[in-house]
Every structure is written in structure tokens, then in C-alpha cells.
Coordinates of C-alpha atoms in Angstrom, one line a residue:
X33 CA 0.0 0.0 0.0
X34 CA 1.1 3.5 -0.7
X35 CA 1.0 6.0 2.3
X36 CA 0.2 9.5 1.4
X37 CA 0.9 12.6 3.4
X38 CA 0.4 16.4 2.8
X39 CA 3.4 16.6 0.5
X40 CA 2.1 13.8 -1.8
X41 CA 1.3 14.8 -5.3
X42 CA -1.2 12.9 -7.4
X43 CA -0.5 12.7 -11.1
X44 CA -2.8 11.3 -13.7
X45 CA -1.3 8.2 -15.5
X46 CA -0.5 8.9 -19.0
X47 CA 0.0 5.7 -21.3
X48 CA 2.8 5.7 -23.7
X49 CA 2.4 5.7 -27.3
X50 CA 2.2 2.6 -29.6
X51 CA 5.0 2.5 -32.3
X52 CA 3.9 1.5 -35.8
X53 CA 6.5 0.5 -38.2
X54 CA 6.5 0.4 -42.1
X55 CA 7.7 -3.2 -41.9
X56 CA 5.2 -5.8 -42.6
X57 CA 5.8 -8.7 -40.3
X58 CA 5.0 -11.3 -43.1
X59 CA 7.6 -9.8 -45.4
X60 CA 10.2 -9.5 -42.7
X61 CA 9.8 -13.1 -41.6
X62 CA 10.2 -14.3 -45.2
X63 CA 13.3 -12.3 -45.7
X64 CA 14.9 -13.3 -42.4
X65 CA 14.2 -17.1 -43.2
X66 CA 15.7 -16.6 -46.6
X67 CA 18.9 -15.1 -45.5
X68 CA 19.5 -17.6 -42.8
X69 CA 19.4 -20.3 -45.4
X70 CA 21.8 -18.2 -47.6
X71 CA 24.2 -17.7 -44.8
X72 CA 24.5 -21.5 -44.4
X73 CA 24.8 -22.1 -48.1
X74 CA 27.8 -19.9 -48.6
X75 CA 29.2 -20.2 -45.0
X76 CA 29.1 -16.4 -44.3
X77 CA 29.6 -14.6 -41.0
X78 CA 26.6 -12.4 -41.6
X79 CA 24.1 -11.2 -44.3
X80 CA 22.5 -7.8 -44.2
X81 CA 19.6 -7.0 -46.4
X82 CA 17.1 -4.0 -46.9
X83 CA 14.2 -3.1 -49.1
X84 CA 13.0 0.5 -49.3
X85 CA 10.3 2.4 -51.3
X86 CA 12.6 4.5 -53.6
X87 CA 10.4 7.6 -53.6
X88 CA 9.1 7.7 -50.0
X89 CA 12.0 6.2 -48.1
X90 CA 9.7 3.8 -46.3
X91 CA 11.7 0.7 -45.2
X92 CA 9.7 -2.4 -45.8
X93 CA 12.3 -4.8 -44.6
X94 CA 15.7 -4.4 -42.7
X95 CA 17.2 -7.8 -41.7
X96 CA 20.3 -9.4 -40.5
X97 CA 21.3 -13.0 -40.1
X98 CA 22.5 -12.2 -36.7
X99 CA 19.5 -11.9 -34.4
X100 CA 18.7 -12.5 -30.8
X101 CA 15.7 -13.1 -28.5
X102 CA 15.3 -9.8 -26.5
X103 CA 13.8 -11.7 -23.6
X104 CA 16.7 -14.0 -23.2
X105 CA 20.0 -12.5 -24.4
X106 CA 23.0 -14.8 -24.2
X107 CA 26.7 -14.2 -24.2
X108 CA 27.0 -15.2 -27.8
X109 CA 24.2 -12.6 -28.7
X110 CA 26.3 -9.7 -27.8
X111 CA 27.7 -9.0 -31.3
X112 CA 24.2 -9.0 -32.6
X113 CA 23.1 -6.2 -30.3
X114 CA 24.9 -3.8 -32.5
X115 CA 22.8 -3.2 -35.7
X116 CA 25.2 -3.2 -38.5
X117 CA 22.8 -1.2 -40.8
X118 CA 24.1 2.0 -39.3
X119 CA 27.0 1.1 -37.0
X120 CA 29.2 -0.9 -39.3
X121 CA 31.3 1.5 -41.5
X122 CA 33.2 -0.5 -44.1
X123 CA 35.1 0.0 -47.6
X124 CA 32.3 -1.0 -49.9
X125 CA 34.5 -1.3 -53.1
X126 CA 33.0 -1.1 -56.7
X127 CA 29.4 -0.2 -55.6
X128 CA 30.9 3.4 -55.4
X129 CA 31.7 3.5 -59.1
X130 CA 28.2 4.6 -60.2
X131 CA 28.5 7.6 -57.8
X132 CA 31.7 8.6 -59.3
X133 CA 30.4 8.3 -62.9
X134 CA 27.2 10.3 -61.9
X135 CA 29.3 13.2 -60.6
X136 CA 31.2 13.4 -63.9
X137 CA 27.9 13.0 -65.9
X138 CA 26.4 15.8 -63.8
X139 CA 29.2 18.1 -64.4
X140 CA 29.0 17.3 -68.2
X141 CA 32.7 16.0 -68.3
X142 CA 31.5 12.8 -69.9
X143 CA 28.5 11.1 -71.5
X144 CA 27.6 7.4 -71.4
X145 CA 29.3 7.0 -74.7
X146 CA 32.5 8.6 -74.0
X147 CA 35.4 6.2 -74.7
X148 CA 38.4 5.8 -72.5
X149 CA 41.5 3.9 -73.2
X150 CA 41.9 1.1 -70.7
X151 CA 44.3 -1.2 -72.5
X152 CA 46.3 -2.1 -69.5
X153 CA 45.9 -4.6 -66.8
X154 CA 48.1 -2.4 -64.7
X155 CA 48.0 1.3 -65.0
X156 CA 50.9 3.3 -63.5
X157 CA 50.1 6.6 -62.0
X158 CA 53.0 8.2 -60.1
X159 CA 55.8 7.1 -57.9
X160 CA 55.4 3.4 -58.6
X161 CA 51.8 3.5 -57.7
X162 CA 49.3 1.7 -60.0
X163 CA 45.7 0.7 -60.6
X164 CA 44.8 -2.7 -62.1
X165 CA 41.9 -4.4 -63.7
X166 CA 40.9 -8.1 -63.9
X167 CA 39.7 -7.9 -67.5
X168 CA 41.5 -6.6 -70.6
X169 CA 39.9 -4.0 -72.9
X170 CA 41.8 -1.8 -75.4
X171 CA 39.1 1.0 -74.9
X172 CA 35.6 0.9 -73.6
X173 CA 32.8 3.5 -73.3
X174 CA 31.6 4.8 -69.8
X175 CA 28.7 2.4 -69.8
X176 CA 31.0 -0.7 -70.1
X177 CA 33.2 0.8 -67.5
X178 CA 30.5 0.2 -65.0
X179 CA 29.2 -3.0 -66.6
X180 CA 32.7 -4.6 -66.6
X181 CA 33.7 -2.8 -63.3
X182 CA 36.9 -1.3 -64.7
X183 CA 39.0 0.3 -61.9
X184 CA 41.3 2.0 -64.6
X185 CA 38.4 3.4 -66.4
X186 CA 36.7 4.8 -63.1
X187 CA 40.0 6.2 -62.1
X188 CA 40.3 8.2 -65.4
X189 CA 36.8 9.5 -65.0
X190 CA 37.5 10.7 -61.4
X191 CA 40.5 12.7 -62.8
X192 CA 38.2 14.7 -64.7
X193 CA 36.8 16.2 -61.5
X194 CA 38.8 18.4 -59.1
X195 CA 39.3 16.9 -55.5
X196 CA 36.8 19.5 -54.3
X197 CA 34.2 18.6 -56.9
X198 CA 34.7 14.9 -56.1
X199 CA 34.4 15.2 -52.3
X200 CA 31.5 17.7 -52.4
X201 CA 29.5 15.4 -54.8
X202 CA 29.9 12.4 -52.5
X203 CA 28.7 14.4 -49.6
X204 CA 25.6 15.3 -51.6
X205 CA 24.9 11.6 -51.9
X206 CA 25.0 11.5 -48.1
X207 CA 28.4 10.0 -47.5
X208 CA 30.5 11.0 -44.4
X209 CA 27.4 12.2 -42.6
X210 CA 24.4 10.8 -40.8
X211 CA 21.6 9.5 -42.9
X212 CA 18.8 10.5 -40.7
X213 CA 17.4 7.1 -40.3
X214 CA 15.3 6.6 -37.2
X215 CA 17.6 4.3 -35.4
X216 CA 19.4 4.9 -32.1
X217 CA 22.9 5.4 -33.6
X218 CA 23.7 6.6 -37.2
X219 CA 27.5 6.6 -37.8
X220 CA 28.7 9.0 -40.4
X221 CA 31.6 7.1 -41.8
X222 CA 34.4 9.0 -43.4
X223 CA 36.0 10.4 -46.6
X224 CA 39.5 11.4 -47.2
X225 CA 40.3 15.1 -46.7
X226 CA 40.6 17.4 -49.7
X227 CA 44.4 17.8 -49.5
X228 CA 44.6 14.0 -50.2
X229 CA 41.9 13.9 -52.8
X230 CA 43.6 16.5 -54.9
X231 CA 46.2 13.8 -55.5
X232 CA 45.4 11.6 -58.3
X233 CA 46.2 8.4 -56.5
X234 CA 44.0 9.1 -53.6
X235 CA 41.1 10.3 -55.8
X236 CA 41.5 7.1 -58.1
X237 CA 41.6 4.9 -54.9
X238 CA 38.3 6.5 -53.6
X239 CA 36.5 6.4 -57.0
X240 CA 36.2 2.6 -56.8
X241 CA 35.3 2.5 -53.0
X242 CA 38.6 2.1 -51.1
X243 CA 40.1 4.6 -48.7
X244 CA 36.6 5.7 -47.5
X245 CA 34.1 4.2 -44.8
X246 CA 30.4 4.0 -45.6
X247 CA 27.4 2.2 -44.0
X248 CA 24.7 0.1 -45.4
X249 CA 22.1 2.8 -44.6
X250 CA 24.2 5.4 -46.5
X251 CA 24.4 3.2 -49.7
X252 CA 20.7 2.6 -49.6
X253 CA 20.1 6.3 -49.4
X254 CA 22.6 7.0 -52.3
X255 CA 21.2 4.3 -54.5
X256 CA 17.7 5.5 -54.0
X257 CA 18.8 8.6 -56.2
X258 CA 19.2 6.5 -59.2
X259 CA 15.7 5.3 -59.0
X260 CA 14.1 8.5 -58.0
X261 CA 15.2 11.2 -60.4
X262 CA 18.3 12.1 -58.5
X263 CA 16.7 12.6 -55.1
X264 CA 18.4 10.6 -52.2
X265 CA 15.7 9.9 -49.7
X266 CA 16.1 9.3 -46.0
X267 CA 15.2 5.7 -44.9
X268 CA 12.3 5.6 -42.5
X269 CA 11.4 2.7 -40.2
X270 CA 8.7 4.3 -38.1
X271 CA 5.3 5.0 -39.8
X272 CA 3.6 6.7 -37.0
X273 CA 3.0 6.8 -33.2
X274 CA -0.6 6.3 -31.9
X275 CA -1.9 7.2 -28.4
X276 CA -4.7 5.5 -26.5
X277 CA -7.4 7.5 -28.2
X278 CA -6.2 6.4 -31.7
X279 CA -4.6 9.6 -32.6
X280 CA -1.6 9.5 -35.0
X281 CA 1.6 11.4 -34.5
X282 CA 4.5 11.5 -37.1
X283 CA 8.0 12.6 -36.6
X284 CA 9.8 14.5 -39.3
X285 CA 13.3 13.2 -40.2
X286 CA 16.1 15.0 -38.6
X287 CA 17.9 14.9 -42.0
X288 CA 15.7 15.3 -45.1
X289 CA 15.9 14.2 -48.7
X290 CA 18.6 15.7 -50.8
X291 CA 19.1 16.2 -54.6
X292 CA 22.4 14.4 -55.2
X293 CA 22.6 14.8 -58.8
X294 CA 20.4 16.2 -61.7
X295 CA 17.4 14.0 -63.0
X296 CA 19.2 13.5 -66.3
X297 CA 22.5 12.2 -64.7
X298 CA 20.5 10.0 -62.4
X299 CA 18.5 8.5 -65.2
X300 CA 21.7 7.9 -67.2
X301 CA 23.1 5.9 -64.3
X302 CA 19.8 4.1 -64.0
X303 CA 20.0 2.9 -67.4
X304 CA 23.7 1.9 -67.0
X305 CA 22.7 -0.2 -63.9
X306 CA 20.1 -2.0 -66.2
X307 CA 23.0 -2.9 -68.5
X308 CA 24.9 -4.5 -65.4
X309 CA 22.0 -6.8 -64.9
X310 CA 21.5 -7.6 -68.5
X311 CA 25.1 -8.4 -69.5
X312 CA 27.4 -7.7 -66.6
X313 CA 28.3 -8.8 -63.1
X314 CA 24.7 -8.7 -62.1
X315 CA 23.1 -11.1 -64.5
X316 CA 21.9 -13.5 -61.8
X317 CA 19.6 -10.6 -60.6
X318 CA 17.5 -10.8 -63.8
X319 CA 13.8 -11.3 -63.3
X320 CA 11.6 -11.6 -66.4
X321 CA 8.8 -8.8 -66.6
X322 CA 10.5 -6.5 -64.0
X323 CA 13.0 -3.6 -64.5
X324 CA 16.1 -4.6 -62.5
X325 CA 19.3 -2.8 -62.1
X326 CA 22.3 -2.6 -59.6
X327 CA 26.1 -2.8 -59.2
X328 CA 28.2 -5.3 -57.5
X329 CA 31.2 -4.7 -55.2
X330 CA 33.7 -7.3 -53.9
X331 CA 36.0 -5.5 -51.4
X332 CA 39.0 -6.7 -49.4
X333 CA 38.7 -6.4 -45.6
X334 CA 41.6 -4.7 -43.9
X335 CA 43.2 -6.0 -40.8
X336 CA 46.2 -4.4 -38.9
X337 CA 46.8 -2.1 -41.7
X338 CA 46.9 -4.7 -44.4
X339 CA 44.2 -6.1 -46.7
X340 CA 43.6 -9.8 -46.2
X341 CA 41.8 -12.7 -48.1
X342 CA 38.5 -11.7 -46.6
X343 CA 35.8 -9.8 -48.3
X344 CA 32.7 -7.7 -48.0
X345 CA 30.5 -8.6 -50.9
X346 CA 27.7 -6.2 -51.9
X347 CA 24.8 -5.6 -54.4
X348 CA 22.8 -2.4 -54.4
X349 CA 20.1 -1.7 -56.9
X350 CA 16.5 -1.3 -57.7
X351 CA 13.5 -3.3 -58.9
X352 CA 10.4 -1.7 -60.6
X353 CA 7.2 -3.0 -62.2
X354 CA 4.8 -1.4 -64.8
X355 CA 2.3 -0.5 -62.0
X356 CA 4.4 2.0 -60.4
X357 CA 6.0 -0.1 -57.5
X358 CA 9.7 1.2 -57.2
X359 CA 12.0 -0.4 -54.6
X360 CA 15.6 0.2 -53.6
X361 CA 17.2 -3.0 -52.5
X362 CA 20.5 -3.8 -50.9
X363 CA 22.3 -7.0 -50.0
X364 CA 25.7 -7.2 -48.2
X365 CA 27.5 -10.3 -47.3
X366 CA 30.3 -10.5 -44.6
X367 CA 33.2 -13.1 -45.1
X368 CA 31.6 -15.8 -47.3
X369 CA 34.0 -18.6 -46.8
X370 CA 32.7 -21.2 -49.2
X371 CA 34.9 -21.5 -52.2
X372 CA 34.3 -18.6 -54.8
X373 CA 31.2 -17.4 -53.0
X374 CA 33.1 -14.3 -51.8
X375 CA 32.5 -12.8 -55.1
X376 CA 29.4 -10.5 -55.0
X377 CA 28.1 -12.1 -58.2
X378 CA 28.0 -15.4 -56.5
X379 CA 26.6 -14.4 -53.1
X380 CA 25.2 -10.9 -52.8
X381 CA 23.4 -11.0 -56.2
X382 CA 21.6 -14.5 -55.6
X383 CA 20.5 -12.9 -52.3
X384 CA 19.1 -9.9 -54.0
X385 CA 17.4 -12.0 -56.5
X386 CA 15.7 -14.1 -53.8
X387 CA 14.3 -10.9 -52.3
X388 CA 12.7 -10.3 -55.7
X389 CA 11.0 -13.7 -55.4
X390 CA 9.6 -12.9 -52.1
X391 CA 8.4 -9.3 -53.3
X392 CA 6.6 -11.0 -56.2
X393 CA 5.1 -13.8 -54.1
X394 CA 3.7 -11.3 -51.7
X395 CA 2.4 -9.0 -54.4
X396 CA 4.7 -6.0 -53.7
X397 CA 5.9 -6.4 -57.3
X398 CA 3.9 -7.6 -60.3
X399 CA 5.9 -8.8 -63.3
X400 CA 4.6 -8.0 -66.7
X401 CA 2.6 -10.9 -68.0
X402 CA 2.1 -12.2 -64.5
X403 CA 5.1 -14.4 -64.7
X404 CA 6.6 -15.9 -61.5
X405 CA 10.1 -17.2 -62.1
X406 CA 11.5 -18.3 -58.7
X407 CA 15.1 -18.9 -58.0
X408 CA 16.5 -22.3 -57.5
X409 CA 16.2 -23.9 -54.1
X410 CA 18.9 -22.8 -51.6
X411 CA 21.2 -25.8 -51.2
X412 CA 22.6 -26.1 -47.8
X413 CA 25.3 -28.7 -47.7
X414 CA 25.4 -30.5 -44.3
X415 CA 28.7 -30.0 -42.6
X416 CA 30.4 -33.2 -42.3
X417 CA 31.7 -33.8 -38.8
X418 CA 35.5 -33.9 -38.5
X419 CA 37.1 -37.4 -38.9
X420 CA 38.1 -38.8 -35.6
X421 CA 41.5 -40.2 -35.9
X422 CA 41.9 -43.2 -33.6
X423 CA 45.2 -44.3 -32.5
X424 CA 46.0 -47.9 -33.5
X425 CA 45.2 -50.3 -30.5
X426 CA 48.5 -51.6 -28.9
X427 CA 48.2 -55.0 -27.3
X428 CA 49.3 -54.6 -23.8
X429 CA 51.4 -57.2 -22.2
X430 CA 49.6 -59.5 -20.1
X431 CA 50.8 -59.6 -16.6
X432 CA 51.6 -63.0 -15.5
X433 CA 49.5 -64.1 -12.6
X434 CA 51.4 -64.9 -9.6
X435 CA 50.4 -68.4 -8.4
X436 CA 51.3 -69.3 -5.0
X437 CA 51.9 -72.9 -4.3
X438 CA 52.0 -74.3 -0.8
X439 CA 55.3 -76.0 -0.1
X440 CA 55.3 -79.6 0.2
X441 CA 55.8 -80.7 3.8
X442 CA 58.3 -83.3 4.0
X443 CA 58.2 -85.8 7.0
X444 CA 60.6 -85.0 9.7
X445 CA 63.4 -87.8 9.5
X446 CA 64.1 -90.0 12.5
X447 CA 67.6 -90.1 14.2
X448 CA 68.3 -93.5 12.6
X449 CA 67.5 -92.2 9.2
X450 CA 69.8 -89.3 9.8
X451 CA 72.8 -91.4 10.7
X452 CA 72.0 -94.2 8.1
X453 CA 75.0 -94.8 6.0
X454 CA 74.2 -94.6 2.3
X455 CA 75.5 -97.3 0.0
X456 CA 77.8 -96.1 -2.8
X457 CA 76.2 -96.5 -6.3
X458 CA 77.4 -99.4 -8.2
X459 CA 79.3 -98.4 -11.3
X460 CA 77.9 -99.1 -14.7
X461 CA 79.8 -101.8 -16.6
X462 CA 81.8 -100.4 -19.4
X463 CA 80.9 -101.7 -22.8
X464 CA 83.2 -104.2 -24.4
X465 CA 85.0 -103.2 -27.6
X466 CA 83.5 -104.8 -30.7
X467 CA 86.1 -105.9 -33.1
X468 CA 85.1 -105.9 -36.8
X469 CA 86.8 -107.6 -39.6
X470 CA 87.4 -105.4 -42.7
X471 CA 84.9 -106.3 -45.4
X472 CA 87.6 -107.1 -47.8
X473 CA 88.9 -109.8 -45.4
X474 CA 85.4 -111.3 -45.0
X475 CA 84.1 -114.1 -47.0
X476 CA 80.9 -113.6 -48.9
X477 CA 79.1 -115.9 -46.5
X478 CA 80.1 -113.6 -43.6
X479 CA 78.9 -110.4 -45.5
X480 CA 75.5 -111.8 -46.0
X481 CA 75.3 -113.1 -42.5
X482 CA 75.6 -109.6 -41.1
X483 CA 73.0 -108.1 -43.4
X484 CA 70.2 -110.3 -42.3

């Protein structure tokens, strides 16, 4: 019981507000189950995915394969308590190339048909520093620089921009600053300072996604510009708040939408990303009857100041239908360890494609002609238990059992027997010598006598 006195103050109870998200539970559950299977099939540390309406910023799904039960948090759940959507800055790699090209298109330094000489697998810059490509092309246009993910071509495009133009352009896309997403922490990431970006090598390195730190949420916001006439929208998880009387309250984002590039430049990149899926590294994302575009990125992970053979594999893009549904979609895979699955085309792209399957099955996307072409079933190979090497059995020496035998008791001799004189043993007679007559001196009768 509560005892009141004259100093007590009675305050009317006010119930809290109910939080309503933009995330439908049915969609979220399907996505979570899918990435759990994908994680097992490629042996990854973690998979992070997101689906957002390109024009409104409403987040329909934001999922990680690392989850926990809030009512029963265990020691192994501690890493999952940090949501990597906004709190895991990383070097994203080639998914930054469309942003670099978009800036040059916006400044009218290039067109999608501008050709660049890329006829080197290793392109020397200055002071022994170089940029390399996996594929060899004598020269290719801007569109194919993105389609074939050419580091050399992207570097040359970045050199058409000043360090200031390049850095300020990336800031317009929302890099190196908070996204404004309605989560507790929203890390800004980082870009190189202007004094470094004025150098060709640093600008080239950043043009294809190294030497900078970005978050999953930042790239979702940046890529929404390529599906929304150049406007980068702020991701929003919360739809509205509701009180006990049913009244709705909305919270405006702390950081609003921003025009990253012109409508023309954004639509040019939009068309280039469609080509990536048609004939480039994103072909596994194709879905008949839908407009699908995106860009892959496979980036080394750095440890102790050195790049190691571990990778972040990403695919960011969009999927639209003829009825006006437009979604920005992202997939990031951390450390896929199964052979060759660290390539984004073998891990992040199939994950992206399976999100399209779910969106179509739940009627968020409607392919032209009503076709539903599902991806192959995810194959999860059972992990074979390690072979137990048994040491060869060594036969142990059998211990001889000690058998104790009672001594035979001899009768005690009498006095007469003790003093009895023993007789000396009689000697054996020596054998008498046998004399034989030589055969030559014997008669025939004697010889035959001895034989029978």
C-alpha cells in the first residue's frame, strides 16, 4: 500500500504511445528465413539486407542473419546487439563506381558513350603506384566501364573532376554524414580530406570504393537517387505513433531528402545499372517482366593496416514494375567462406534475386505478363563432422598371474635315518669293444650273415 501525506502529489497516469513500423511482419519473416538459409549455403559470417520504397524512403524490410531473443540475451548474442545497418562502416568497393560516374555526368565532363583507353591490366600513375583491372579491354565506353567494373576506367573519370568537386559530390549523396534514419545510432563514416583527394592516386582509390568508410544505410540512401530522379531519400522505419485515443503522430526526419545529382544524370546511371544486370556482373539478378538494375562490389577487408583474403560482398540496386512500384534494395555479405562465394556475383546477387522472389510472391511487385520465375532452391550442404583419428590399438602385455603354491611338507626324518650310511652307487659296466673284420677280409658268407 502507498501511504500519502500532505506533501504527496497525485499525477494522472499517461499511457505511452504505440509504435507502428513500415515493416510488414509477413515480409520481414520471409526475408529473415531466406537470409538464414543463404548464410548457411555460402558459409558467411553475416548477411544484411534492406528493401525501401525509392520515392518515400519507407523501409519495408531491414534484416540481419545475426538476431537474438530480447527476452533471453545470451553471451553469444552480444555482437548482434549492434545493428550493422548504421553502425558498421566498411570499404564498399565497386558499388561506389556509379556515384563517381554520376558526378562526372552531372558536371557534363562525360557522356555514357565517351570512350576511355583502358588497354592495361596495370596502369601506372605516379611514384610506382598503379591501378589494375581483372579484364583487358583496349578501350571501352563509360557504360561498359560500369558493366565490366573497370578500376582503370573509373580512375580516369575521377581525374576529370577536381578533388573538391569529387568530395562535395559524394557529400551530396549522403556519405560521411548521418543518414537521418530513425535508429538509435547513425554513424557518419568518413571520406579522405581534400588535401589528399587533390592527389590523383587518392582520388582514383576512392573512386572505386577504397580509402573511405560507408554504412549500409548510406548506400541505400545514395542508390535511391538512381531510381528517384536524383533525389536521395532518407530511410524511415517508423510509420507513426498512436496514443490510447487512436490519434496518430508523425516525426519528421532530422535529415531530409537531398538532390544528389540532376534528373538527367540519375536517369543515365539508372540505364547503365540496367545494363549491369542484362550483361554484366549482375546477370543473376534478372527477373522476367521486371525492371532490375544494380552494381556489384567485392572489397577486401583490412586487418592491422593490411588487406587480407576476406571480403565484403555487396549488391545495391532497384526493382520496378509497370504498375509504379519502385524499390531500392541492398544486400551485403560479410566473409563468405565457401569457395568462390566471396564474389558478389555469387553471393550478394543471388541474395538480392531471392528478395525479388519474395516481393513478387507477396504482391509487392507484379511482373509484366504475371510471370513468377523463382530462383533455384537454396542448397545447404550438411557440414560433415570432422574425422576422428583413432590411435592404433596396442596390445598390452598380459601380466603373469602370480600363483602361490603351498610348499610340500616333508616328514621329519628320525635319528636312525639321519645317521644311516648310504650305499655307494654301483658303477655301470663299461661296454666291451667290438672288433670288426674289414669287409675285404670277410668271406661272402660272412657279409650276407651280417645283413640279415
